[in-house]
Short mmCIF file of C-alpha atoms in Angstrom, two decimals:
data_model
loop_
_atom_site.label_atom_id
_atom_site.label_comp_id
_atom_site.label_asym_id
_atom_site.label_seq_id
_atom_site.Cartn_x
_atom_site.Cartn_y
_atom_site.Cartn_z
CA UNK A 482 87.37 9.34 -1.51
CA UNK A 483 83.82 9.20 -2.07
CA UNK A 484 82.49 5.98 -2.95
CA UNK A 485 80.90 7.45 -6.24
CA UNK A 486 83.82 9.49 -6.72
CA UNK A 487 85.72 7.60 -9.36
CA UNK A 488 84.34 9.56 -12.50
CA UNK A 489 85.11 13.29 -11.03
CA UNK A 490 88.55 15.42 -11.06
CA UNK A 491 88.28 17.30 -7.96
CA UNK A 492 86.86 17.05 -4.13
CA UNK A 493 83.14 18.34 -3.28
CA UNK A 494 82.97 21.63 -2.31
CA UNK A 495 82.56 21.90 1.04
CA UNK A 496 79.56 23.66 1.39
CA UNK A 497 77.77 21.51 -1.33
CA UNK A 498 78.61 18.75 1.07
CA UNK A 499 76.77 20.18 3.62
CA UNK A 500 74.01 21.34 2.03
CA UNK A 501 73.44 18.13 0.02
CA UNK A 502 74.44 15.43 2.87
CA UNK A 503 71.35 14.12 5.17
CA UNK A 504 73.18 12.09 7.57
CA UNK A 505 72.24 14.20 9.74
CA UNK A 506 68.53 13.07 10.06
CA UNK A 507 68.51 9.70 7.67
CA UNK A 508 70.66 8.31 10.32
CA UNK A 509 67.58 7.12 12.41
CA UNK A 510 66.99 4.45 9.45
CA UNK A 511 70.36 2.70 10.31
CA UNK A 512 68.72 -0.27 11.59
CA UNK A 513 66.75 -0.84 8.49
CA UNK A 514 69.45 -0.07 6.27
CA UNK A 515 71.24 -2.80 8.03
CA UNK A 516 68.38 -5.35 7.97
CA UNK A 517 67.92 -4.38 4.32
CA UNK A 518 71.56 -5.17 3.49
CA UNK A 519 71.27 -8.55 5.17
CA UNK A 520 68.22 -9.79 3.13
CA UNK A 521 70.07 -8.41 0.39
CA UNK A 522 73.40 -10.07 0.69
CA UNK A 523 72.07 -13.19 1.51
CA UNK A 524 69.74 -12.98 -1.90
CA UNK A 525 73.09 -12.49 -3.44
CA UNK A 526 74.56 -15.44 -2.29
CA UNK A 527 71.40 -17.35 -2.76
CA UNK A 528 71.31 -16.22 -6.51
CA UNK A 529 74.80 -17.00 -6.98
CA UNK A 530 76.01 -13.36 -7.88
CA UNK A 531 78.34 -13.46 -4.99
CA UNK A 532 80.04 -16.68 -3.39
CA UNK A 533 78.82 -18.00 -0.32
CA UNK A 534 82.60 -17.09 2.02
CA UNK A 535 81.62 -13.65 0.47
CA UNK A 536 78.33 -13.23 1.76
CA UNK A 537 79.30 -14.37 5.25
CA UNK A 538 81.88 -11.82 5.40
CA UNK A 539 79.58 -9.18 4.77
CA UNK A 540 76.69 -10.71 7.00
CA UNK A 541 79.55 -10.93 9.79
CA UNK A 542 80.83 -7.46 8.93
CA UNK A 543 77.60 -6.12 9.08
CA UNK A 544 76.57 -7.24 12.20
CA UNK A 545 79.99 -5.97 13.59
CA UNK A 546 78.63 -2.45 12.62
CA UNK A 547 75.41 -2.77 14.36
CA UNK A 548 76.92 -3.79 17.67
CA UNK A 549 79.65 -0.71 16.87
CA UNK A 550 76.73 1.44 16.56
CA UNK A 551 74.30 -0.19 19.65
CA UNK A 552 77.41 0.84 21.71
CA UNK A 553 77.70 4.22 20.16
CA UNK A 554 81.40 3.14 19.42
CA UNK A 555 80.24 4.29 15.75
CA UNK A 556 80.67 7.84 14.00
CA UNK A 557 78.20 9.03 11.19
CA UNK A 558 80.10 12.05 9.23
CA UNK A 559 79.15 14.12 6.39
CA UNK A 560 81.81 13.11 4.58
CA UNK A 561 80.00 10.22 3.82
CA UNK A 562 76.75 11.88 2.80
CA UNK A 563 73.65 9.62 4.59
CA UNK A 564 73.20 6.51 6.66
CA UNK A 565 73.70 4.24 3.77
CA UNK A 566 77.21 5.06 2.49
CA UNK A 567 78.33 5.99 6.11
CA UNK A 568 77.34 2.34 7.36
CA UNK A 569 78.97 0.90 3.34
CA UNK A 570 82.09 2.83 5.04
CA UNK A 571 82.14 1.12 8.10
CA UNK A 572 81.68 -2.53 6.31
CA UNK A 573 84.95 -1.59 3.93
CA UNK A 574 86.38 -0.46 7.22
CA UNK A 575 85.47 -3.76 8.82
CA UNK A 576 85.90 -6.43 6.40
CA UNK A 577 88.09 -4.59 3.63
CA UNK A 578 87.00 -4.19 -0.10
CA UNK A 579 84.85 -7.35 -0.17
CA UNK A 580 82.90 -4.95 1.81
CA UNK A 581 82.18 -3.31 -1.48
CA UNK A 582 80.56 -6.03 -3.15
CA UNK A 583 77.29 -5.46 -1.06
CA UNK A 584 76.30 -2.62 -3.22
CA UNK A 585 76.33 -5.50 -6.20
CA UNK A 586 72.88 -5.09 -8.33
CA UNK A 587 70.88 -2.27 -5.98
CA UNK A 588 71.48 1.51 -6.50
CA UNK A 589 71.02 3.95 -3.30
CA UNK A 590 67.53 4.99 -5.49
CA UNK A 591 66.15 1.71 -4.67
CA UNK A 592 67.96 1.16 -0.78
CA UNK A 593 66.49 4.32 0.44
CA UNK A 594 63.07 3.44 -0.56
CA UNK A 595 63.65 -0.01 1.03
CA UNK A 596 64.64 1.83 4.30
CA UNK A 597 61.53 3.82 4.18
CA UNK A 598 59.06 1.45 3.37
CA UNK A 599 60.33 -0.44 6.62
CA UNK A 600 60.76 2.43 8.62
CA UNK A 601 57.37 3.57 7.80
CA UNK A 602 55.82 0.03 8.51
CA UNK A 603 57.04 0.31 11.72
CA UNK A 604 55.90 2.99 12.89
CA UNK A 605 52.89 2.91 11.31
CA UNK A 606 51.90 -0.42 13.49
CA UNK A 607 53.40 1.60 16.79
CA UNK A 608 50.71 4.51 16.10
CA UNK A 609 48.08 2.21 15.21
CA UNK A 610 48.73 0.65 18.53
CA UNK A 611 48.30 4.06 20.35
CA UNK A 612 45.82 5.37 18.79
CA UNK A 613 43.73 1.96 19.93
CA UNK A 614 45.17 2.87 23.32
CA UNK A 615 43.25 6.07 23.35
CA UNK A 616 40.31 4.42 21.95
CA UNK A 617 40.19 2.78 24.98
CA UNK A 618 40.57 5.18 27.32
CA UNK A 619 38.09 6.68 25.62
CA UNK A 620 35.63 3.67 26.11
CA UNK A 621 36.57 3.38 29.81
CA UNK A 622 35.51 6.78 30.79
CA UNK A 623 32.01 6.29 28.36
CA UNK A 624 31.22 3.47 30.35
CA UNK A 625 31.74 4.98 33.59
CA UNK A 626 29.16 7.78 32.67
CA UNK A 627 26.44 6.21 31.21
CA UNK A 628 24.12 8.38 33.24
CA UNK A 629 26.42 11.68 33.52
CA UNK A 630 24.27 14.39 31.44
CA UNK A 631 25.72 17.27 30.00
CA UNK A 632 24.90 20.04 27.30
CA UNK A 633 25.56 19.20 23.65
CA UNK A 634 26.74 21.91 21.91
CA UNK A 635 25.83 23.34 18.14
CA UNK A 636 27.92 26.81 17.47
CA UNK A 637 29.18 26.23 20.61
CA UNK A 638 25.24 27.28 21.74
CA UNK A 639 23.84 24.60 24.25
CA UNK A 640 21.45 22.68 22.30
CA UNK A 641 20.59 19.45 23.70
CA UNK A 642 20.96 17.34 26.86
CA UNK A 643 23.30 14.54 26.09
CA UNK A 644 25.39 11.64 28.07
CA UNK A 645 28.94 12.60 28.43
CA UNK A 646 29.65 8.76 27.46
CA UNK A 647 27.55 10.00 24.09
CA UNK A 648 29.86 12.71 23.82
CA UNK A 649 33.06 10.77 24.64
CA UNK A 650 32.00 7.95 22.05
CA UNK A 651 32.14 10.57 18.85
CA UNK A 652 35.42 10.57 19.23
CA UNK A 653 35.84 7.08 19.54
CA UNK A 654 34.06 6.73 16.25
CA UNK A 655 36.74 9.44 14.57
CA UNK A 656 39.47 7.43 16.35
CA UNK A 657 37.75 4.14 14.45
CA UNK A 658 37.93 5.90 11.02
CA UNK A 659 41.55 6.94 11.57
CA UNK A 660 43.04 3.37 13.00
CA UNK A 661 41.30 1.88 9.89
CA UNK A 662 42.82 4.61 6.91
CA UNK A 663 46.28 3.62 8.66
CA UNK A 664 45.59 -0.20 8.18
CA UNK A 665 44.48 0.74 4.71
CA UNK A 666 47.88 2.83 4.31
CA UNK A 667 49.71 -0.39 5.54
CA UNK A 668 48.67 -1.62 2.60
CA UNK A 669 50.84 0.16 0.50
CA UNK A 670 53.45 0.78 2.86
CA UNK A 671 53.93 -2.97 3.39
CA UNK A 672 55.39 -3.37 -0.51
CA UNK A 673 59.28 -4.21 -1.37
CA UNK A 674 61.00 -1.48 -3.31
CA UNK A 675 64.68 -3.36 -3.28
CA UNK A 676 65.66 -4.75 -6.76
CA UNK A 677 64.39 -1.73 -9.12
CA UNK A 678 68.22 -0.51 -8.93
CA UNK A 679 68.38 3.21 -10.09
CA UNK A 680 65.30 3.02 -12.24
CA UNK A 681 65.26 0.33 -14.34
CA UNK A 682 66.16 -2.97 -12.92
CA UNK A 683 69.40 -4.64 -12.94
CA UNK A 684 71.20 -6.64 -15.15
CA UNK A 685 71.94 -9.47 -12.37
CA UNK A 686 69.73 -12.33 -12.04
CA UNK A 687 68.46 -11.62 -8.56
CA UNK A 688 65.32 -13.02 -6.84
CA UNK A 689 63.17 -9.74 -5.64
CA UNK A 690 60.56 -12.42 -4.38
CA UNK A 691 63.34 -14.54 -2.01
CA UNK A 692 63.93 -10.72 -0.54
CA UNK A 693 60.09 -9.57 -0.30
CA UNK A 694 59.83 -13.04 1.74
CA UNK A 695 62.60 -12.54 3.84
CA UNK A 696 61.48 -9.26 4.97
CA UNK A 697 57.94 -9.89 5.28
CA UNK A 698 56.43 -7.93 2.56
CA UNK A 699 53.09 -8.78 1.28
CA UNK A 700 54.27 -7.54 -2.37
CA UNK A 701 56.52 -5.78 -4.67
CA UNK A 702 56.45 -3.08 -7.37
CA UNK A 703 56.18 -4.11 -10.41
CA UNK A 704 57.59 -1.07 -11.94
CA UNK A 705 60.92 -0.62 -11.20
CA UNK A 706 60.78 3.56 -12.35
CA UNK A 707 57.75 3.99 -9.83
CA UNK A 708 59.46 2.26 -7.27
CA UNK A 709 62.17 4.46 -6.88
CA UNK A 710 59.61 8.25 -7.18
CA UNK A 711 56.92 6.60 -5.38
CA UNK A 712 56.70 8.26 -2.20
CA UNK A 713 52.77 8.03 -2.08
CA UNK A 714 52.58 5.75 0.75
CA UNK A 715 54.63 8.69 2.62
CA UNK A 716 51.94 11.02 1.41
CA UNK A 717 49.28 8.38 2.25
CA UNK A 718 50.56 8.49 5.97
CA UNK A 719 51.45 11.94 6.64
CA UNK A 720 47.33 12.84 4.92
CA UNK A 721 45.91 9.81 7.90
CA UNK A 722 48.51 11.90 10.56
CA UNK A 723 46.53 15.20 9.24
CA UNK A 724 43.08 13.63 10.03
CA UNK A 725 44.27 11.67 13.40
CA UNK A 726 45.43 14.94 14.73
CA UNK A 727 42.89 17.39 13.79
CA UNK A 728 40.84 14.63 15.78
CA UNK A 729 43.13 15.22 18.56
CA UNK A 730 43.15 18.85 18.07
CA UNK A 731 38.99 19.07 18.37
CA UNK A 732 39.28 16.74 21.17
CA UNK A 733 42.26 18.93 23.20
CA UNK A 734 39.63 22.04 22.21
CA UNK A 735 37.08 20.99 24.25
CA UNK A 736 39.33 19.79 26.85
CA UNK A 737 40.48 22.93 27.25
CA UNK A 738 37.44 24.44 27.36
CA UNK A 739 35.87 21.97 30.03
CA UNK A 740 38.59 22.53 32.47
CA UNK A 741 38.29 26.48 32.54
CA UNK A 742 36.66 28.20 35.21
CA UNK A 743 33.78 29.20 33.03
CA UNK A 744 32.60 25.40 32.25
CA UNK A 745 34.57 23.54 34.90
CA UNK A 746 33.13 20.26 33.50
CA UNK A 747 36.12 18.30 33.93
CA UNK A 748 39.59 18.21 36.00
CA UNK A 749 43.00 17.50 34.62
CA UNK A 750 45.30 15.73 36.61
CA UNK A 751 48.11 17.63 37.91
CA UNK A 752 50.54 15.09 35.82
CA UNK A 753 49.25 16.76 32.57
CA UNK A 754 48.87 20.53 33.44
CA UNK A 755 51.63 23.54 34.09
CA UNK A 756 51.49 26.77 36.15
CA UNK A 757 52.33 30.17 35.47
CA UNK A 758 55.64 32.00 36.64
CA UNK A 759 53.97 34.90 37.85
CA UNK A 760 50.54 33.79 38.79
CA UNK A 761 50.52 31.03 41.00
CA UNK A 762 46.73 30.34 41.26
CA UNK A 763 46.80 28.96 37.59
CA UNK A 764 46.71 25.23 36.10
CA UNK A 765 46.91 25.98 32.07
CA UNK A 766 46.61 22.69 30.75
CA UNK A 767 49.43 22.97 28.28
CA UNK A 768 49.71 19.78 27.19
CA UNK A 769 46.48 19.76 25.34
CA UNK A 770 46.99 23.44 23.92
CA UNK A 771 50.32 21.84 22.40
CA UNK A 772 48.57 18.86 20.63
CA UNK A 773 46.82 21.46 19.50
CA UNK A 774 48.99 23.56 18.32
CA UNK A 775 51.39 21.17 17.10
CA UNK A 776 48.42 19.90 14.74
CA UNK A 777 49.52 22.56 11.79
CA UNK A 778 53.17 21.34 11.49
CA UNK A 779 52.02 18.11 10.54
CA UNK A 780 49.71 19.60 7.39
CA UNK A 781 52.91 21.50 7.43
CA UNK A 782 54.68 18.51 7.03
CA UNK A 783 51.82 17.27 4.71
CA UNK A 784 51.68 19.58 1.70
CA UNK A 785 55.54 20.55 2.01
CA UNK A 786 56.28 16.83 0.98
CA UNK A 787 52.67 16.64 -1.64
CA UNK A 788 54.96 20.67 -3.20
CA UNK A 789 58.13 18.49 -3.38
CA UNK A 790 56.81 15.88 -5.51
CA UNK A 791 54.15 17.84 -7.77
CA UNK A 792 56.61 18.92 -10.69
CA UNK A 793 59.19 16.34 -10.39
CA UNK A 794 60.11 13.88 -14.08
CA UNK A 795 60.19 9.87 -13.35
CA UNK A 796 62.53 9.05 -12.20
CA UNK A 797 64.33 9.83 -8.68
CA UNK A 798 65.45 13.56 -8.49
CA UNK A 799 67.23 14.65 -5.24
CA UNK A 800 64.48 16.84 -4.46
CA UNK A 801 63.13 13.59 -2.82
CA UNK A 802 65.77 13.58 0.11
CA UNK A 803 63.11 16.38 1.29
CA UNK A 804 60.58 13.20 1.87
CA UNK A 805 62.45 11.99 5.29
CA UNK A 806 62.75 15.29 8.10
CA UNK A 807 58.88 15.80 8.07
CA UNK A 808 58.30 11.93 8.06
CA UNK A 809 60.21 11.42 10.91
CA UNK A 810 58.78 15.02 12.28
CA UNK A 811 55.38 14.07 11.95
CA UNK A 812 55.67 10.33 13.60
CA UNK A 813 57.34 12.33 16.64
CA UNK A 814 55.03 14.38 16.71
CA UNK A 815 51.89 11.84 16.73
CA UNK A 816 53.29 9.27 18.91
CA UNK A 817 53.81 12.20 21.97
CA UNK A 818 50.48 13.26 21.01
CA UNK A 819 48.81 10.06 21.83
CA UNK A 820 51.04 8.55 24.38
CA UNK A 821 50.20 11.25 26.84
CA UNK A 822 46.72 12.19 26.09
CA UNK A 823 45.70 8.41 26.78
CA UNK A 824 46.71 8.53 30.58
CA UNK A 825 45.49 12.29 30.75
CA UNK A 826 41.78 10.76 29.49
CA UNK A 827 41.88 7.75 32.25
CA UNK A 828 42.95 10.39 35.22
CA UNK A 829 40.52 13.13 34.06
CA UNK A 830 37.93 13.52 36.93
CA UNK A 831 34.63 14.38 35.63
CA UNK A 832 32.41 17.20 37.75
CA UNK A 833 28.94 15.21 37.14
CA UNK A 834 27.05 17.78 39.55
CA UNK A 835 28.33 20.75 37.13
CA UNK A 836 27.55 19.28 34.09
CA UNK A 837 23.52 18.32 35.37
CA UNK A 838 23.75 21.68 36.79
CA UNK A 839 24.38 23.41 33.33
CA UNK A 840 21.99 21.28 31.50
CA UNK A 841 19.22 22.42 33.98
CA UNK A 842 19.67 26.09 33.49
CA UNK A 843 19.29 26.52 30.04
CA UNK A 844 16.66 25.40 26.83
CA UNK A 845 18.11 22.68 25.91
CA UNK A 846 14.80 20.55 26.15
CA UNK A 847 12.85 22.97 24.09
CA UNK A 848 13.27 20.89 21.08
CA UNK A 849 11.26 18.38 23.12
CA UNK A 850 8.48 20.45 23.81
CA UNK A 851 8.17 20.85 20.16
CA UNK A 852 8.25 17.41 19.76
CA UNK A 853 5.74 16.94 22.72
CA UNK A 854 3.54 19.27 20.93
CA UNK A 855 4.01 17.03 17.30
CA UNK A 856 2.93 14.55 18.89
CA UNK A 857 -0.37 16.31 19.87
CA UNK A 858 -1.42 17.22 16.19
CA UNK A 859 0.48 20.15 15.90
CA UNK A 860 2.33 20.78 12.97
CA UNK A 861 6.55 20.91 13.45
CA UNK A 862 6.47 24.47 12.19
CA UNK A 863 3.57 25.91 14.22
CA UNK A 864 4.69 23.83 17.15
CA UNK A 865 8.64 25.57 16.60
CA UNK A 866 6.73 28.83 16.41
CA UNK A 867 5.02 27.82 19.79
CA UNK A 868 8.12 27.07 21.45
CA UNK A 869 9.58 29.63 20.46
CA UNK A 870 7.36 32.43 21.68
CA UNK A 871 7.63 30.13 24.83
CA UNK A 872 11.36 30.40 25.50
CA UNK A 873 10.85 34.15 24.60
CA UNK A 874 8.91 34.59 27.45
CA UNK A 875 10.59 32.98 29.63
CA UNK A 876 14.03 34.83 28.78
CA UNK A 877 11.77 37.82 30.09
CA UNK A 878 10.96 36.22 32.61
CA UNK A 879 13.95 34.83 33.83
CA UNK A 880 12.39 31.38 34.15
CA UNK A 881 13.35 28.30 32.31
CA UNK A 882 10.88 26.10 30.37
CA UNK A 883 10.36 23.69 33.78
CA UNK A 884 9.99 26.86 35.58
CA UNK A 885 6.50 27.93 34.28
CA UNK A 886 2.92 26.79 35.67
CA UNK A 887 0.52 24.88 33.59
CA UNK A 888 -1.14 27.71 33.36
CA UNK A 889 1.98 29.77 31.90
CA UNK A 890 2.69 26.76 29.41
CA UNK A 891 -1.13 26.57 28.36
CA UNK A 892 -1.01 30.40 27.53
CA UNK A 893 1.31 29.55 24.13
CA UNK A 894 -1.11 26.39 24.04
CA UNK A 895 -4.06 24.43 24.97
CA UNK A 896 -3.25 21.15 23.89
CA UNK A 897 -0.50 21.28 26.67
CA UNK A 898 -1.14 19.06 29.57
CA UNK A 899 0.45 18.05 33.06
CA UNK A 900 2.36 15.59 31.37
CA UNK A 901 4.60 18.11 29.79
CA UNK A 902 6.87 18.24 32.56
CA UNK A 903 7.86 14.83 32.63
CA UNK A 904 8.66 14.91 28.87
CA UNK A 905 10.88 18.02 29.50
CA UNK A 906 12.68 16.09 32.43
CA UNK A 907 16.31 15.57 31.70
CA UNK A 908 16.48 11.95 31.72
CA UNK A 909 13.33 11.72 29.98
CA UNK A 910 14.91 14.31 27.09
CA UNK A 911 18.16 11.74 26.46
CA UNK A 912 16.59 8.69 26.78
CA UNK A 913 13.58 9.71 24.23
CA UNK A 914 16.30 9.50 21.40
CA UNK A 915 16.18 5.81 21.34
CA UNK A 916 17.17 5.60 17.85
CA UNK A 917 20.71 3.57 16.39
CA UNK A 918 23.45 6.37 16.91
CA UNK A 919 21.22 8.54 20.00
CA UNK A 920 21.88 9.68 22.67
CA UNK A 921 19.46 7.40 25.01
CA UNK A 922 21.61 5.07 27.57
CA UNK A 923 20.65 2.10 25.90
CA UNK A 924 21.70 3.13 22.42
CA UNK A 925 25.12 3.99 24.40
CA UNK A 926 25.57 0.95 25.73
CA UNK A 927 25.20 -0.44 22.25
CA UNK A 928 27.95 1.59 20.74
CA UNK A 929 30.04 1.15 23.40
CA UNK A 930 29.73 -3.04 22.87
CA UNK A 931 29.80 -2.21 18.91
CA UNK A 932 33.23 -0.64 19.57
CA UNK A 933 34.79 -2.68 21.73
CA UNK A 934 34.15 -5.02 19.37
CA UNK A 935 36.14 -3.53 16.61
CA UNK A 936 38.72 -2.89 19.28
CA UNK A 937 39.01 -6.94 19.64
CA UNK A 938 39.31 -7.28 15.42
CA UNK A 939 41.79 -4.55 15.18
CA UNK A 940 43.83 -6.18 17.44
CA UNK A 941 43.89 -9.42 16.00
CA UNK A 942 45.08 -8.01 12.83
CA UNK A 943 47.77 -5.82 15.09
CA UNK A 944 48.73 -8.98 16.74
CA UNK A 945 48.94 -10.80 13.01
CA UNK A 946 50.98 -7.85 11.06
CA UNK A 947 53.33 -6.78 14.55
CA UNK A 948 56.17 -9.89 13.87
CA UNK A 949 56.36 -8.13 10.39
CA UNK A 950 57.68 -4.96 11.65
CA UNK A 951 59.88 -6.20 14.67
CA UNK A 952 63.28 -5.21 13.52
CA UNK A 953 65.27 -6.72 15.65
CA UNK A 954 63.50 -10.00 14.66
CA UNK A 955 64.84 -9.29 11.28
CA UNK A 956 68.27 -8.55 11.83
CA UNK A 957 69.14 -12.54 11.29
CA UNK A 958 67.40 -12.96 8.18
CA UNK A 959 70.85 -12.57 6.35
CA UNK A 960 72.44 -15.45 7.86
CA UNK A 961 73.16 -17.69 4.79
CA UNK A 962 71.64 -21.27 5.54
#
């Protein structure tokens, strides 16, 4: 018999059964169901809606079913439609129809929120972690090449000499912007659900704040119909997974790129690449091409879950069980993402020769000459002209810029002195953008310091919110004083 089953004249059809049950993937939420149902109970008995021999029963009982399923001694069928009636099931079946009192004054509505708002701050704070893990190895290898010049890029056209730490440290910054939307989505992950019942409260006199305590929330809805639909912090989440991995996706991009033949600016270490089947020269560094591609399931997962929700009436509607698989898809998928691109950054060998040998052989410091020539009176847009025609020339040539004799370089113009080669030098081009956010080593250093910085405060809060999350922590918080 279903648990619910009481007001209907014949069995589910089978293939209803199927189609409706989501045991199949809700089941990795049994551990919060569980810890939900403790803090729960033990409200109950603290509110005295159920006496106290009841509630240790069910806290006993309940524990009995988390060992059962620790020891995989535990079956989850479809019978029984999703993890929370399947683990209701095994209480009756452990403790006998006391068991069925825990269910007293919360509906399923409200208990699956619960479980997701505590899933979800979980593994929010795990992928927080991670991402600052990357962070890091991004600062290591900045600081380590604080004199290794490469090309920048605009259109993928060399434009300007840069530091690879320079380069490196953008996507720190994006990995900043994303670690701080997820501590902003915390917020409203981080809210108790439990205690709106279907939609509109419950007639029992329980204590929502003795429960929010308990489980370490930092609030609760106030609306007891929102609580149930809400599934904006879901949203909320799976939009700051859409940003962290197109971040991942840009930085995999040029990874890729770097470790071709055709750039060779960087090695990947064997750990982190594949060959071919046929071709056994190659090392395709699939890993990176997956984070890559694996970037548009998660919008995937994004606006599938934002088209579930758009035409649905307050309050739940069982078009909301659709909330969960690309949840649970998309915090896969990120925490694979980042747990092996951080050791493939700290083992990536950087070809320093090949990168100061591509930033020699091109224009890249013609900006600067048009700077240079700025600073001798010339107007920018005469000067660009100039430099221009100069570059022209030289592509006829088949000279660069550093190539050409004073004489050559006083041919476009007079005002062009001896000095010009040291201002077109490479170290002289990135260090001359000594400005907050350049390229210069000294600016570098500074962002680098600025960032670790930020590392250290994101931390602390980590290290302040973490006990919060730790499940297993939690699991005692129903044993009745």
């Amino acid at each position: 018999m279903k648990l619910w089953g009481g007001r209907f004249t014949k069995p589910t059809n089978q293939l209803v059964e199927e189609y409706t049950a989501s045991i199949s993937f809700d089941q990795k939420m049994w551990r919060q169901d569980i810890v939900g149902s403790l803090a729960h109970v033990a409200m109950l008995g603290k509110c005295g809606i159920l006496p106290m021999e009841e509630v240790r029963q069910i806290i006993a009982g309940l524990k009995k079913v988390k060992d059962k399923i620790e020891r995989g001694q535990a079956e989850f069928l479809v019978a029984h439609e999703d993890v929370h009636m399947n683990i209701e099931k095994m209480l009756i079946e452990e403790i006998g129809p006391v068991g069925g009192k825990l269910h007293t004054g919360r509906s399923r509505n409200d208990q699956v929120a619960l479980d997701m708002h505590l899933y979800l701050r979980e593994k929010l704070m795990e992928i927080i972690q991670l991402a600052m893990y990357l962070q890091e190895a991004l600062l290591e290898q900045a600081s380590q090449h604080l004199d290794t010049v490469m090309p920048g890029y605009t259109h993928l056209q060399r434009a300007q000499p840069v530091l690879f730490g320079y380069h490196l440290m953008a996507y720190v910054s994006m990995l900043q912007r994303d670690i701080e939307r997820m501590t902003e989505t915390w917020k409203r992950v981080n809210v108790l659900p439990l205690g709106a019942g279907a939609l509109a409260g419950t007639t029992f006199p329980i204590d929502r704040t003795f429960v929010a305590e308990m489980l370490q929330f930092d609030g609760i809805y106030q609306n007891s119909m929102d609580a149930v639909s809400d599934r904006d912090f879901i949203v909320e989440f799976l939009a700051d997974a859409s940003l962290l991995m197109t971040h991942l996706s840009r930085l995999c991009e040029e990874l890729v790129i770097w470790s071709s033949q055709e750039f060779s600016f960087v090695e990947l270490d064997d750990a982190f690449c594949t060959g071919s089947s046929i071709m056994p020269q190659k090392k395709n560094p699939d890993v990176a091409e997956l984070v890559r591609g694996k970037t548009g399931r998660v919008y995937g997962n994004l606006f599938g879950l934002l088209t579930v929700l758009k035409g649905l009436p307050l309050a739940y509607n069982k078009d909301m069980q659709e909330d969960k698989e690309g949840m649970f898809d998309t915090v896969a998928t990120i925490h694979g993402a980042l747990a092996l691109l951080t050791p493939m950054i700290k083992t990536m060998q950087v070809r320093t020769e090949r990168m100061r040998q591509a930033v020699t052989n091109d224009f890249s410091n013609a900006t600067d000459l048009a700077d240079y020539l700025v600073r001798k009176n010339m107007p920018f847009r005469q000067a660009h002209e100039v430099v221009g025609r100069t570059v022209l020339y030289c592509i006829e040539q088949q000279k660069y810029l550093l190539d050409l004799t004073l004489e050559e370089f006083q041919s476009f113009s007079g005002v062009i002195g001896a000095d010009v080669y040291d201002a077109l030098a490479v170290e002289t081009v990135v260090n001359a953008r000594n400005v907050l956010g350049g390229t210069a080593r000294n600016q570098v250093e500074a962002q680098i310091a600025w960032y670790q910085e930020k590392w250290k405060e994101t931390q602390v809060w980590v290290d302040k919110n973490s006990q919060k999350v730790m499940i297993e922590s939690l699991i005692d918080v129903g044993s009745p004083a």
